[in-house]
PDB file of C-alpha atoms in Angstrom:
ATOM      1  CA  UNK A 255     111.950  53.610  75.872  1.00 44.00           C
ATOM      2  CA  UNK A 256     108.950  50.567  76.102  1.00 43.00           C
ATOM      3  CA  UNK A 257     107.347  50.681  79.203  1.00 60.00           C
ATOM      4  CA  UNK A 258     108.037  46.744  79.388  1.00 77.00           C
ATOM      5  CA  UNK A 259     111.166  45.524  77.808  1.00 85.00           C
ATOM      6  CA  UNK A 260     112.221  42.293  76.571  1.00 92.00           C
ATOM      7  CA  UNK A 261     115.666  41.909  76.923  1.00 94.00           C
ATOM      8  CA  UNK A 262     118.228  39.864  74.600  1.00 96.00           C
ATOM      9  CA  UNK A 263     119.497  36.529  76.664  1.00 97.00           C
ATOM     10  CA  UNK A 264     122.596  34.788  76.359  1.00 98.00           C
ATOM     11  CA  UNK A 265     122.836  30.743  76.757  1.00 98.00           C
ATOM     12  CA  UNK A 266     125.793  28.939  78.451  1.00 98.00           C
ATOM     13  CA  UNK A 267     127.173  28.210  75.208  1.00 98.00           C
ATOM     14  CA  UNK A 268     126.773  32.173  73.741  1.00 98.00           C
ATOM     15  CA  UNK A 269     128.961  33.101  76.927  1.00 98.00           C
ATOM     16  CA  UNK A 270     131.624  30.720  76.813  1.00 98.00           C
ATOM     17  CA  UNK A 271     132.723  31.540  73.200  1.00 98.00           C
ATOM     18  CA  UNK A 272     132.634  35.083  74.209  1.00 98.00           C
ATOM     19  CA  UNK A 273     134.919  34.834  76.773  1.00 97.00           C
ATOM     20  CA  UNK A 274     137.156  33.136  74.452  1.00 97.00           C
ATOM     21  CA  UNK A 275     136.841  36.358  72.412  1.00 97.00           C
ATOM     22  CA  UNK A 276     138.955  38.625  75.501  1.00 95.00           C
ATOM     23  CA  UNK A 277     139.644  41.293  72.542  1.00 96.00           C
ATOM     24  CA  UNK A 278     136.078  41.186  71.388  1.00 97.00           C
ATOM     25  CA  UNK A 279     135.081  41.792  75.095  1.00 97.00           C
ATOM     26  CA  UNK A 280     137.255  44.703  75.959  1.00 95.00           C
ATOM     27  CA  UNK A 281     136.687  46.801  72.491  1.00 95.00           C
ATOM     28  CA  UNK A 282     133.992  45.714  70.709  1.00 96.00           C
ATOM     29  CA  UNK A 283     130.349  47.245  70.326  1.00 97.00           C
ATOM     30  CA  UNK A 284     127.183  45.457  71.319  1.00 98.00           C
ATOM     31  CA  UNK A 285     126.242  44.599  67.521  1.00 97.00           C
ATOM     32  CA  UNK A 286     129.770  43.014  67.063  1.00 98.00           C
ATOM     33  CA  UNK A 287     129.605  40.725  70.187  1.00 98.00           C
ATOM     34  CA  UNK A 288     125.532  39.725  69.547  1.00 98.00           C
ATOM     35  CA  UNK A 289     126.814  38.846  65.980  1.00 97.00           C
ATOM     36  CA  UNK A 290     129.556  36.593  67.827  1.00 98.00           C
ATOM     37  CA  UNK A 291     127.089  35.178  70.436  1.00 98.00           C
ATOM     38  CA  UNK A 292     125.064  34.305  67.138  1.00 97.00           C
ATOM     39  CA  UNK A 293     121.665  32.116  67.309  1.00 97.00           C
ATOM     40  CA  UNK A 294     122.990  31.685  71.577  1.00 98.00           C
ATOM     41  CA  UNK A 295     120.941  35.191  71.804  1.00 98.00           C
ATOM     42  CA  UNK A 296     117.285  35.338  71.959  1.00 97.00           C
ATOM     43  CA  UNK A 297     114.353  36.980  73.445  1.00 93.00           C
ATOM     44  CA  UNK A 298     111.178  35.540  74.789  1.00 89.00           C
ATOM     45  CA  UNK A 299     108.109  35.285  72.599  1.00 84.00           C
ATOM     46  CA  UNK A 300     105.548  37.605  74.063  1.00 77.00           C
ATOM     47  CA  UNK A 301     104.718  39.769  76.952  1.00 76.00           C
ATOM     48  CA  UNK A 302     106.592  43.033  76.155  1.00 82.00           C
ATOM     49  CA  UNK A 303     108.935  44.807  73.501  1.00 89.00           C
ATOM     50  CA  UNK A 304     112.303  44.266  72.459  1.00 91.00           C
ATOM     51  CA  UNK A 305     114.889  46.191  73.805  1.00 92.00           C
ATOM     52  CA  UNK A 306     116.062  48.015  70.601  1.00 93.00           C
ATOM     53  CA  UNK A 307     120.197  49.193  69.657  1.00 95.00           C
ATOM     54  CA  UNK A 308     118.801  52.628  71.393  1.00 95.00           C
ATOM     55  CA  UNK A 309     117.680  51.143  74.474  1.00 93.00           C
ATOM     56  CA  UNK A 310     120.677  48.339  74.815  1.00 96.00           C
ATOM     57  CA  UNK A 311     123.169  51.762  73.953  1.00 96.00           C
ATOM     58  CA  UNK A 312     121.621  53.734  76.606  1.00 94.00           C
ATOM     59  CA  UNK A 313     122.116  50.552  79.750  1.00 94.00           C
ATOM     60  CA  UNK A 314     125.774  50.653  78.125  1.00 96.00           C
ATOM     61  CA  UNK A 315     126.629  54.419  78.905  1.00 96.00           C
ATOM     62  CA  UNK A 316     124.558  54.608  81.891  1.00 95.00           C
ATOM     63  CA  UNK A 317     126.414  51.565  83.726  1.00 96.00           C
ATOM     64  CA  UNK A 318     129.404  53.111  82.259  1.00 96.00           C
ATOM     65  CA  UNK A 319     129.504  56.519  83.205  1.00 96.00           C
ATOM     66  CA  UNK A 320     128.630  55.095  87.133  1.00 96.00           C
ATOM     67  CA  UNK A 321     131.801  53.024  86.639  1.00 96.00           C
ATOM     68  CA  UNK A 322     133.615  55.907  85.841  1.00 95.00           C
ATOM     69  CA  UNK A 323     133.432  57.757  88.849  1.00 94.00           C
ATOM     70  CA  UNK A 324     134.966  55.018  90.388  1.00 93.00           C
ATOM     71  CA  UNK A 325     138.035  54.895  87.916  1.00 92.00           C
ATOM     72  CA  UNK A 326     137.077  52.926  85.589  1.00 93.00           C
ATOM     73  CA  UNK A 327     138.725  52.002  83.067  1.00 90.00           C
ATOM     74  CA  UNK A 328     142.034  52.623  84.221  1.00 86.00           C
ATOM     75  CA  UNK A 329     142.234  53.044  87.590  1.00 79.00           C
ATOM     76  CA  UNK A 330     140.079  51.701  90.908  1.00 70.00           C
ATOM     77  CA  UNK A 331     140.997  50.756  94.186  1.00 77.00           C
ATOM     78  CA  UNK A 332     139.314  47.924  96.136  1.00 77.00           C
ATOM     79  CA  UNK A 333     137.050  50.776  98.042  1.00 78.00           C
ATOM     80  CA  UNK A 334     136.132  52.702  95.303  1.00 83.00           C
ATOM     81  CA  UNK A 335     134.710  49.205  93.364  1.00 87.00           C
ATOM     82  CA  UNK A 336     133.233  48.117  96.736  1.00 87.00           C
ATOM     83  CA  UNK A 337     131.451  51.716  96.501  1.00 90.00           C
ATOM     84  CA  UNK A 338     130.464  50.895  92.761  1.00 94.00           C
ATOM     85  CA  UNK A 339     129.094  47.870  94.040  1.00 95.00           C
ATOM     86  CA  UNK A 340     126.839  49.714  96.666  1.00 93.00           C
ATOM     87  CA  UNK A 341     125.664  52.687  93.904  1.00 95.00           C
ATOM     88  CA  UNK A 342     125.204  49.747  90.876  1.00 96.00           C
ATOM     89  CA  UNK A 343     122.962  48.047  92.968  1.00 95.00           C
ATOM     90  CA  UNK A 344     120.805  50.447  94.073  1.00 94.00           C
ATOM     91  CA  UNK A 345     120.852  51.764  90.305  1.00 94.00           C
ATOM     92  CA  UNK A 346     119.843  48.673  88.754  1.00 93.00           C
ATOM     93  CA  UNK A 347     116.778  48.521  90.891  1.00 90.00           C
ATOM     94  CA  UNK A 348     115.633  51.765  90.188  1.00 85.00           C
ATOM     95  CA  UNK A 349     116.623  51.336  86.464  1.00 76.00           C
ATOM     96  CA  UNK A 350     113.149  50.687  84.713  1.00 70.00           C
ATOM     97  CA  UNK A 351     115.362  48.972  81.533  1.00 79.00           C
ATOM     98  CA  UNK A 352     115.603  45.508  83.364  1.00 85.00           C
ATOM     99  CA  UNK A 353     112.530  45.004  85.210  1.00 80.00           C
ATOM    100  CA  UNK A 354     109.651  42.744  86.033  1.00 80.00           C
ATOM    101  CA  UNK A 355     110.781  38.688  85.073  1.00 86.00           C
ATOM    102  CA  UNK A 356     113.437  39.571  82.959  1.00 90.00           C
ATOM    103  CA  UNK A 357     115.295  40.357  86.150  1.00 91.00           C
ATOM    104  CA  UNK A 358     114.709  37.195  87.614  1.00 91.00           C
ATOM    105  CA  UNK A 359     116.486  35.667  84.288  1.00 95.00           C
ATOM    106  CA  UNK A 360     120.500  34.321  84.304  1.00 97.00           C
ATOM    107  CA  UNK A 361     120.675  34.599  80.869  1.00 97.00           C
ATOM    108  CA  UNK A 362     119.540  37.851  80.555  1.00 97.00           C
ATOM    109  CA  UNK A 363     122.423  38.883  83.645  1.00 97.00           C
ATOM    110  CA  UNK A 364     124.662  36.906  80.906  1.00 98.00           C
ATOM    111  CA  UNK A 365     123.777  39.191  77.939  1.00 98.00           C
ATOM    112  CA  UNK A 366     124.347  42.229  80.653  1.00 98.00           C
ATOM    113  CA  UNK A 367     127.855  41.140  81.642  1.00 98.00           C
ATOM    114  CA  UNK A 368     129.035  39.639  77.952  1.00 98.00           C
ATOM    115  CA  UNK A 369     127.418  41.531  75.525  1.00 98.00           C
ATOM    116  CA  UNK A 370     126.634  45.065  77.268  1.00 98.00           C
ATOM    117  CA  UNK A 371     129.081  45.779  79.693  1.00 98.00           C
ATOM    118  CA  UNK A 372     132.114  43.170  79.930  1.00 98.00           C
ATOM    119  CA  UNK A 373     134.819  45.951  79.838  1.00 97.00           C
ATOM    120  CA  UNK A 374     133.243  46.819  83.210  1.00 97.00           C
ATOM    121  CA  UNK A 375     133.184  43.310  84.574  1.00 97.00           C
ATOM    122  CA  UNK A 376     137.020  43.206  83.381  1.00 95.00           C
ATOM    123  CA  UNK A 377     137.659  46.188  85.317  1.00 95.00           C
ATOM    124  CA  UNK A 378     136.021  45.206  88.368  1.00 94.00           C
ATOM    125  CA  UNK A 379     137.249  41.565  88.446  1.00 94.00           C
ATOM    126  CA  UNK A 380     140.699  41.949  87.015  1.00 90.00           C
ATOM    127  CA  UNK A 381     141.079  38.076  87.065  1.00 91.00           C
ATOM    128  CA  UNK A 382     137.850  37.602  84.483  1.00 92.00           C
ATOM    129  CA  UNK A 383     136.607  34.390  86.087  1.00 96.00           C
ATOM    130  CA  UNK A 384     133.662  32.836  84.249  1.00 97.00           C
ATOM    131  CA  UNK A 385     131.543  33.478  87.280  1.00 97.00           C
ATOM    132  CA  UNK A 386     131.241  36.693  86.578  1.00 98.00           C
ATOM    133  CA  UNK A 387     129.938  36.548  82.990  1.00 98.00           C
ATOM    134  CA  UNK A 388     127.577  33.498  83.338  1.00 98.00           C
ATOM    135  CA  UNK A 389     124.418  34.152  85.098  1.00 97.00           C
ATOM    136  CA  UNK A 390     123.570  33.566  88.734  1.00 95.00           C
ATOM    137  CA  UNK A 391     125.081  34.317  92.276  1.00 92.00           C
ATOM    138  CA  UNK A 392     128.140  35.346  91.035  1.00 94.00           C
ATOM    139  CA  UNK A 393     126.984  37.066  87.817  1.00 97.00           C
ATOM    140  CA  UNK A 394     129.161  41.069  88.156  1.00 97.00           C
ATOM    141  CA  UNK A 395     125.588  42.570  87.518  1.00 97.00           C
ATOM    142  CA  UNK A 396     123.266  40.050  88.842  1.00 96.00           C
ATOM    143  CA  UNK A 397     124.973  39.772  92.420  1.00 95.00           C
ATOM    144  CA  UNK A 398     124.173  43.347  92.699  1.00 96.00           C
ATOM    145  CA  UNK A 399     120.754  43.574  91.662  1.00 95.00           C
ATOM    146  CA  UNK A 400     119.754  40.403  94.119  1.00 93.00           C
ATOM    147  CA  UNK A 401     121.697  42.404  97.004  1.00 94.00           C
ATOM    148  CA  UNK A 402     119.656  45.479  96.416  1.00 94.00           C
ATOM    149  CA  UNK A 403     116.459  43.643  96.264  1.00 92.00           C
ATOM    150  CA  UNK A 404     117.087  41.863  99.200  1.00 93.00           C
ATOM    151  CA  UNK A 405     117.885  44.204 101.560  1.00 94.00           C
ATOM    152  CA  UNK A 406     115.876  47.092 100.119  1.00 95.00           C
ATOM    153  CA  UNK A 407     113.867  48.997 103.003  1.00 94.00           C
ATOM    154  CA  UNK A 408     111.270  50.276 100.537  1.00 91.00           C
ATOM    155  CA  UNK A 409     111.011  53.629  98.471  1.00 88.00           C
ATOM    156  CA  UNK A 410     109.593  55.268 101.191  1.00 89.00           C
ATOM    157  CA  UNK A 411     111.658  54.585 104.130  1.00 92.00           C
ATOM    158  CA  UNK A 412     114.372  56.914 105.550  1.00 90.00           C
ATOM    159  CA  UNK A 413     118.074  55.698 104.492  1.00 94.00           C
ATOM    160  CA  UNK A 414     116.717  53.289 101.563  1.00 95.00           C
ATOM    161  CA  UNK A 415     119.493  51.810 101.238  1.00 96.00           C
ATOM    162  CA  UNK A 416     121.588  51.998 104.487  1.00 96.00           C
ATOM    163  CA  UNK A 417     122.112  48.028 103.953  1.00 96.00           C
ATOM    164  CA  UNK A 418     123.316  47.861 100.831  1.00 95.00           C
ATOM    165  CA  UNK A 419     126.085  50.425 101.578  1.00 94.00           C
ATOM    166  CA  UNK A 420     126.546  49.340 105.212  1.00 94.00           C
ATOM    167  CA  UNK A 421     127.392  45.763 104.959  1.00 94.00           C
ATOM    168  CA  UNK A 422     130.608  44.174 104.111  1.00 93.00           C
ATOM    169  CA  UNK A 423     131.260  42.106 101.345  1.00 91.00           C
ATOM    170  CA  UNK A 424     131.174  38.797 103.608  1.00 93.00           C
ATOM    171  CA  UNK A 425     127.845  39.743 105.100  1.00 95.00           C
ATOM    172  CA  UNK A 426     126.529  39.948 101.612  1.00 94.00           C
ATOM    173  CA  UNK A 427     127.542  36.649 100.640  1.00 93.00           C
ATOM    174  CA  UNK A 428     126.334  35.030 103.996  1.00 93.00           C
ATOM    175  CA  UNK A 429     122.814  36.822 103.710  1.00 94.00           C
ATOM    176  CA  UNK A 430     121.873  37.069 100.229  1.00 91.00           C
ATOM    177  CA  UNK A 431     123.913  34.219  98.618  1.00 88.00           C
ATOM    178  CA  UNK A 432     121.861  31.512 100.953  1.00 89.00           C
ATOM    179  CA  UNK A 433     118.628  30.464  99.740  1.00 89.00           C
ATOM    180  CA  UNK A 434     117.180  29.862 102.712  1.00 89.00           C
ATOM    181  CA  UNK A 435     117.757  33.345 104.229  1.00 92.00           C
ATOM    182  CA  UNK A 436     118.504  36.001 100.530  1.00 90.00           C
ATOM    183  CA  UNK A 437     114.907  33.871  98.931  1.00 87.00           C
ATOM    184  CA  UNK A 438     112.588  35.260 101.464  1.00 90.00           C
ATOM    185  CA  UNK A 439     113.709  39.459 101.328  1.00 90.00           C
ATOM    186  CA  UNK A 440     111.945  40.442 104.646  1.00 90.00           C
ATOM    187  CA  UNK A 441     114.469  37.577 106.565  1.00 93.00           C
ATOM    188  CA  UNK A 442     117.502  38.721 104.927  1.00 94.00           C
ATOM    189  CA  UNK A 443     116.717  42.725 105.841  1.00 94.00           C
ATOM    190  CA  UNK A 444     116.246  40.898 108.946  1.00 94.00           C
ATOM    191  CA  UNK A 445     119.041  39.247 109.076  1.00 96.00           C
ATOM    192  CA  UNK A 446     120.934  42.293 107.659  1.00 96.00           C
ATOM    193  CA  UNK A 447     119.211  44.662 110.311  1.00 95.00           C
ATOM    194  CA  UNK A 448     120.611  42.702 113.289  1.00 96.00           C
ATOM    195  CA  UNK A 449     124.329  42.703 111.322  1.00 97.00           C
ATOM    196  CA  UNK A 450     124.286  46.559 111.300  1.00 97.00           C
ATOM    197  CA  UNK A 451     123.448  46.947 115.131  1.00 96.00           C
ATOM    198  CA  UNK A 452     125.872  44.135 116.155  1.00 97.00           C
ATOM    199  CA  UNK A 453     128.705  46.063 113.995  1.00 97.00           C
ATOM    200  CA  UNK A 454     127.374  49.364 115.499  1.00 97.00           C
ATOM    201  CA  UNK A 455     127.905  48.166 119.060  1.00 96.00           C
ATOM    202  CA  UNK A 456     131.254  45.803 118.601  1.00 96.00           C
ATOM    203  CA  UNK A 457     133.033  47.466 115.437  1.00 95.00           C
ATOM    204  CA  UNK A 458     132.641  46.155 111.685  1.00 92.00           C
ATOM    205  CA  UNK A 459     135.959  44.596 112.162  1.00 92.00           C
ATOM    206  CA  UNK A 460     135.186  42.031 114.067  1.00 95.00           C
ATOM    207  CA  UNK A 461     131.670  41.115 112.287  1.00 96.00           C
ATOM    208  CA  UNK A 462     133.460  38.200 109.883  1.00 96.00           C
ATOM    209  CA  UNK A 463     133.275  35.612 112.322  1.00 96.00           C
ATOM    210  CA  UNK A 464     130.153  37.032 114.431  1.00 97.00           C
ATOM    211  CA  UNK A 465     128.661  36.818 111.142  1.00 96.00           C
ATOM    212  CA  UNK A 466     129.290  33.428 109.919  1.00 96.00           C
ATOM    213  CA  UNK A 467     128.417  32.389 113.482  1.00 96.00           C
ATOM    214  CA  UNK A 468     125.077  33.952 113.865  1.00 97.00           C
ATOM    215  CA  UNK A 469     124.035  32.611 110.100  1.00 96.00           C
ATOM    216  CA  UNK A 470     124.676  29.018 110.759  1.00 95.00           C
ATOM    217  CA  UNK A 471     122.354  29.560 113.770  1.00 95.00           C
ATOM    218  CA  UNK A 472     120.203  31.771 112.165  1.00 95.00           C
ATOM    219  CA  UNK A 473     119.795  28.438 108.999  1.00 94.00           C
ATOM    220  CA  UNK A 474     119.513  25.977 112.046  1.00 94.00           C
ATOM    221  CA  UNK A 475     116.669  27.599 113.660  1.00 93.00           C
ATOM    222  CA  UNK A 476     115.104  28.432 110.469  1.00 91.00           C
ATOM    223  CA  UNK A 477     114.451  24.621 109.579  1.00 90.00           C
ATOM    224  CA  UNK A 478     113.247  24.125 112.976  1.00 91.00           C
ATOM    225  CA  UNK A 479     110.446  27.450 113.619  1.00 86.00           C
ATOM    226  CA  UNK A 480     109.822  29.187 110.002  1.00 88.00           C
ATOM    227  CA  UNK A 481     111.633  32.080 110.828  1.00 90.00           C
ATOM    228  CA  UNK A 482     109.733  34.021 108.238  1.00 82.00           C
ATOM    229  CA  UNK A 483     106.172  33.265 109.562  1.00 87.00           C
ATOM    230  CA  UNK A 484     106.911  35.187 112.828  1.00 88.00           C
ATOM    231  CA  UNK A 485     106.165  38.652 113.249  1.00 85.00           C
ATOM    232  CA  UNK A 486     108.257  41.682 112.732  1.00 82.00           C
ATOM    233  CA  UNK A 487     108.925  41.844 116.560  1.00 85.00           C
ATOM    234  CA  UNK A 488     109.642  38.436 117.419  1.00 90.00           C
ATOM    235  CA  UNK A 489     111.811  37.930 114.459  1.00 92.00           C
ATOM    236  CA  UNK A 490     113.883  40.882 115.047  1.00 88.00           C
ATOM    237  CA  UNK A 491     114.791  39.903 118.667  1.00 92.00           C
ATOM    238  CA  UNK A 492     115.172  36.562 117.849  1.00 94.00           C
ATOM    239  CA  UNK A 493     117.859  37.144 115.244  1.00 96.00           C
ATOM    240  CA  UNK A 494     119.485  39.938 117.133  1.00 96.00           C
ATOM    241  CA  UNK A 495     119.843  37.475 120.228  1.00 96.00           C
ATOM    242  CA  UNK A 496     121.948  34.866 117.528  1.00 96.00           C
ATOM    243  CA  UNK A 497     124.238  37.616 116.169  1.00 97.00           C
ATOM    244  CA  UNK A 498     124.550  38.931 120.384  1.00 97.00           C
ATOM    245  CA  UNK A 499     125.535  35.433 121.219  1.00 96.00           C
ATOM    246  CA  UNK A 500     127.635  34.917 118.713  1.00 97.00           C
ATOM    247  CA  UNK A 501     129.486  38.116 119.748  1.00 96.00           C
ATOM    248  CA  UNK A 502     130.080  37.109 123.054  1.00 92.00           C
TER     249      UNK A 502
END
């Protein structure tokens, strides 16, 4: 496999007539659907090589066989796709097939969820919303791969990825799904940090509205002091002393 791949991307247009394919996007093959998508796939110009049928085969099975040991396709409870969630995530990280800018790319997330992989996204969001082939925030594949970036500790540190398995589904969405706190990675492990010691000390149960609580402050405050220009320190007490008074 290229050391730097290029990978296919899929415009708006290329994912809304595949969606309107739903038998082309539970059983067809990769070749089938790009044919579909038609002149809505492309690549960029320069600055790598194209992912080849090998390489595009190989993200299939790999995202496939992690789905299956959390029942897919047949079978899946809501723990055992929030667990997928958690070990996606860290995988697509790690994965060296979608790396660099191309991960930074919606359309590219698009070509993931409607060209590689949509029989996943079908079993993980039984409903099929459109969200969850287009690209961004809600994107099946790209959702994860922002979480895991964001709240990454670093390949070094002890329990990598404590975060990304740790928080609840809300959490995620109130961290890394606002700008202002999932743009800037060291604020939302911040952020995330002080969430895991509040539900530590309280119970995860009652973190829903703690958590929406503490964020608003935590956005507030942000606009006001730069939250991300403090040091380590400072910015962990200050955050921890939102999400404490918004336990009390």
């Amino acid at each position: 496999m290229s050391e730097f791949l290029l990978m296919p991307r899929l415009d708006n247009h290329g994912v809304r007539r595949l969606i309107g394919m739903p038998d082309l996007l539970r059983t067809g093959s990769i070749s089938e659907r790009m044919e579909a998508a038609g002149t809505s796939v492309s690549y960029a110009s320069s600055g790598g090589s194209r992912a080849d049928a090998a390489d595009l085969t190989e993200l299939q099975e790999q995202i496939g066989a992690l789905a299956k040991r959390f029942g897919f396709p047949n079978e899946g409870r809501a723990a055992g796709r929030a667990s997928f969630d958690a070990e996606c995530a860290q995988w697509l990280v790690e994965a060296p097939i979608i790396s660099g800018g191309e991960a930074l790319r919606d359309d590219v997330w698009a070509f993931v969820a409607c060209c590689i992989a949509p029989e996943v996204v079908l079993w993980r969001f039984e409903d099929g919303h459109a969200d969850r082939f287009h690209g961004g925030l809600r994107n099946t594949f790209q959702r994860l791969w922002l979480r895991a970036r964001s709240l990454d500790r670093g390949a070094g540190a002890p329990q990598r990825w404590q975060l990304v398995e740790a928080l609840s589904e809300d959490a995620v969405v109130q961290i890394v799904e606002r700008p202002s706190i999932g743009g800037d990675p060291m604020l939302a492990r911040a952020v995330a940090e002080a969430w895991l010691a509040t539900a530590n000390r309280i119970g995860a149960r009652r973190m829903e509205d703690v958590t929406r609580r503490a964020v608003r402050r935590i956005r507030i405050d942000n606009e006001i002091t730069c939250l991300a220009s403090l040091g380590e320190p400072e910015l962990v007490s200050r955050l921890q002393g939102f999400f404490d008074e918004a336990a009390l």
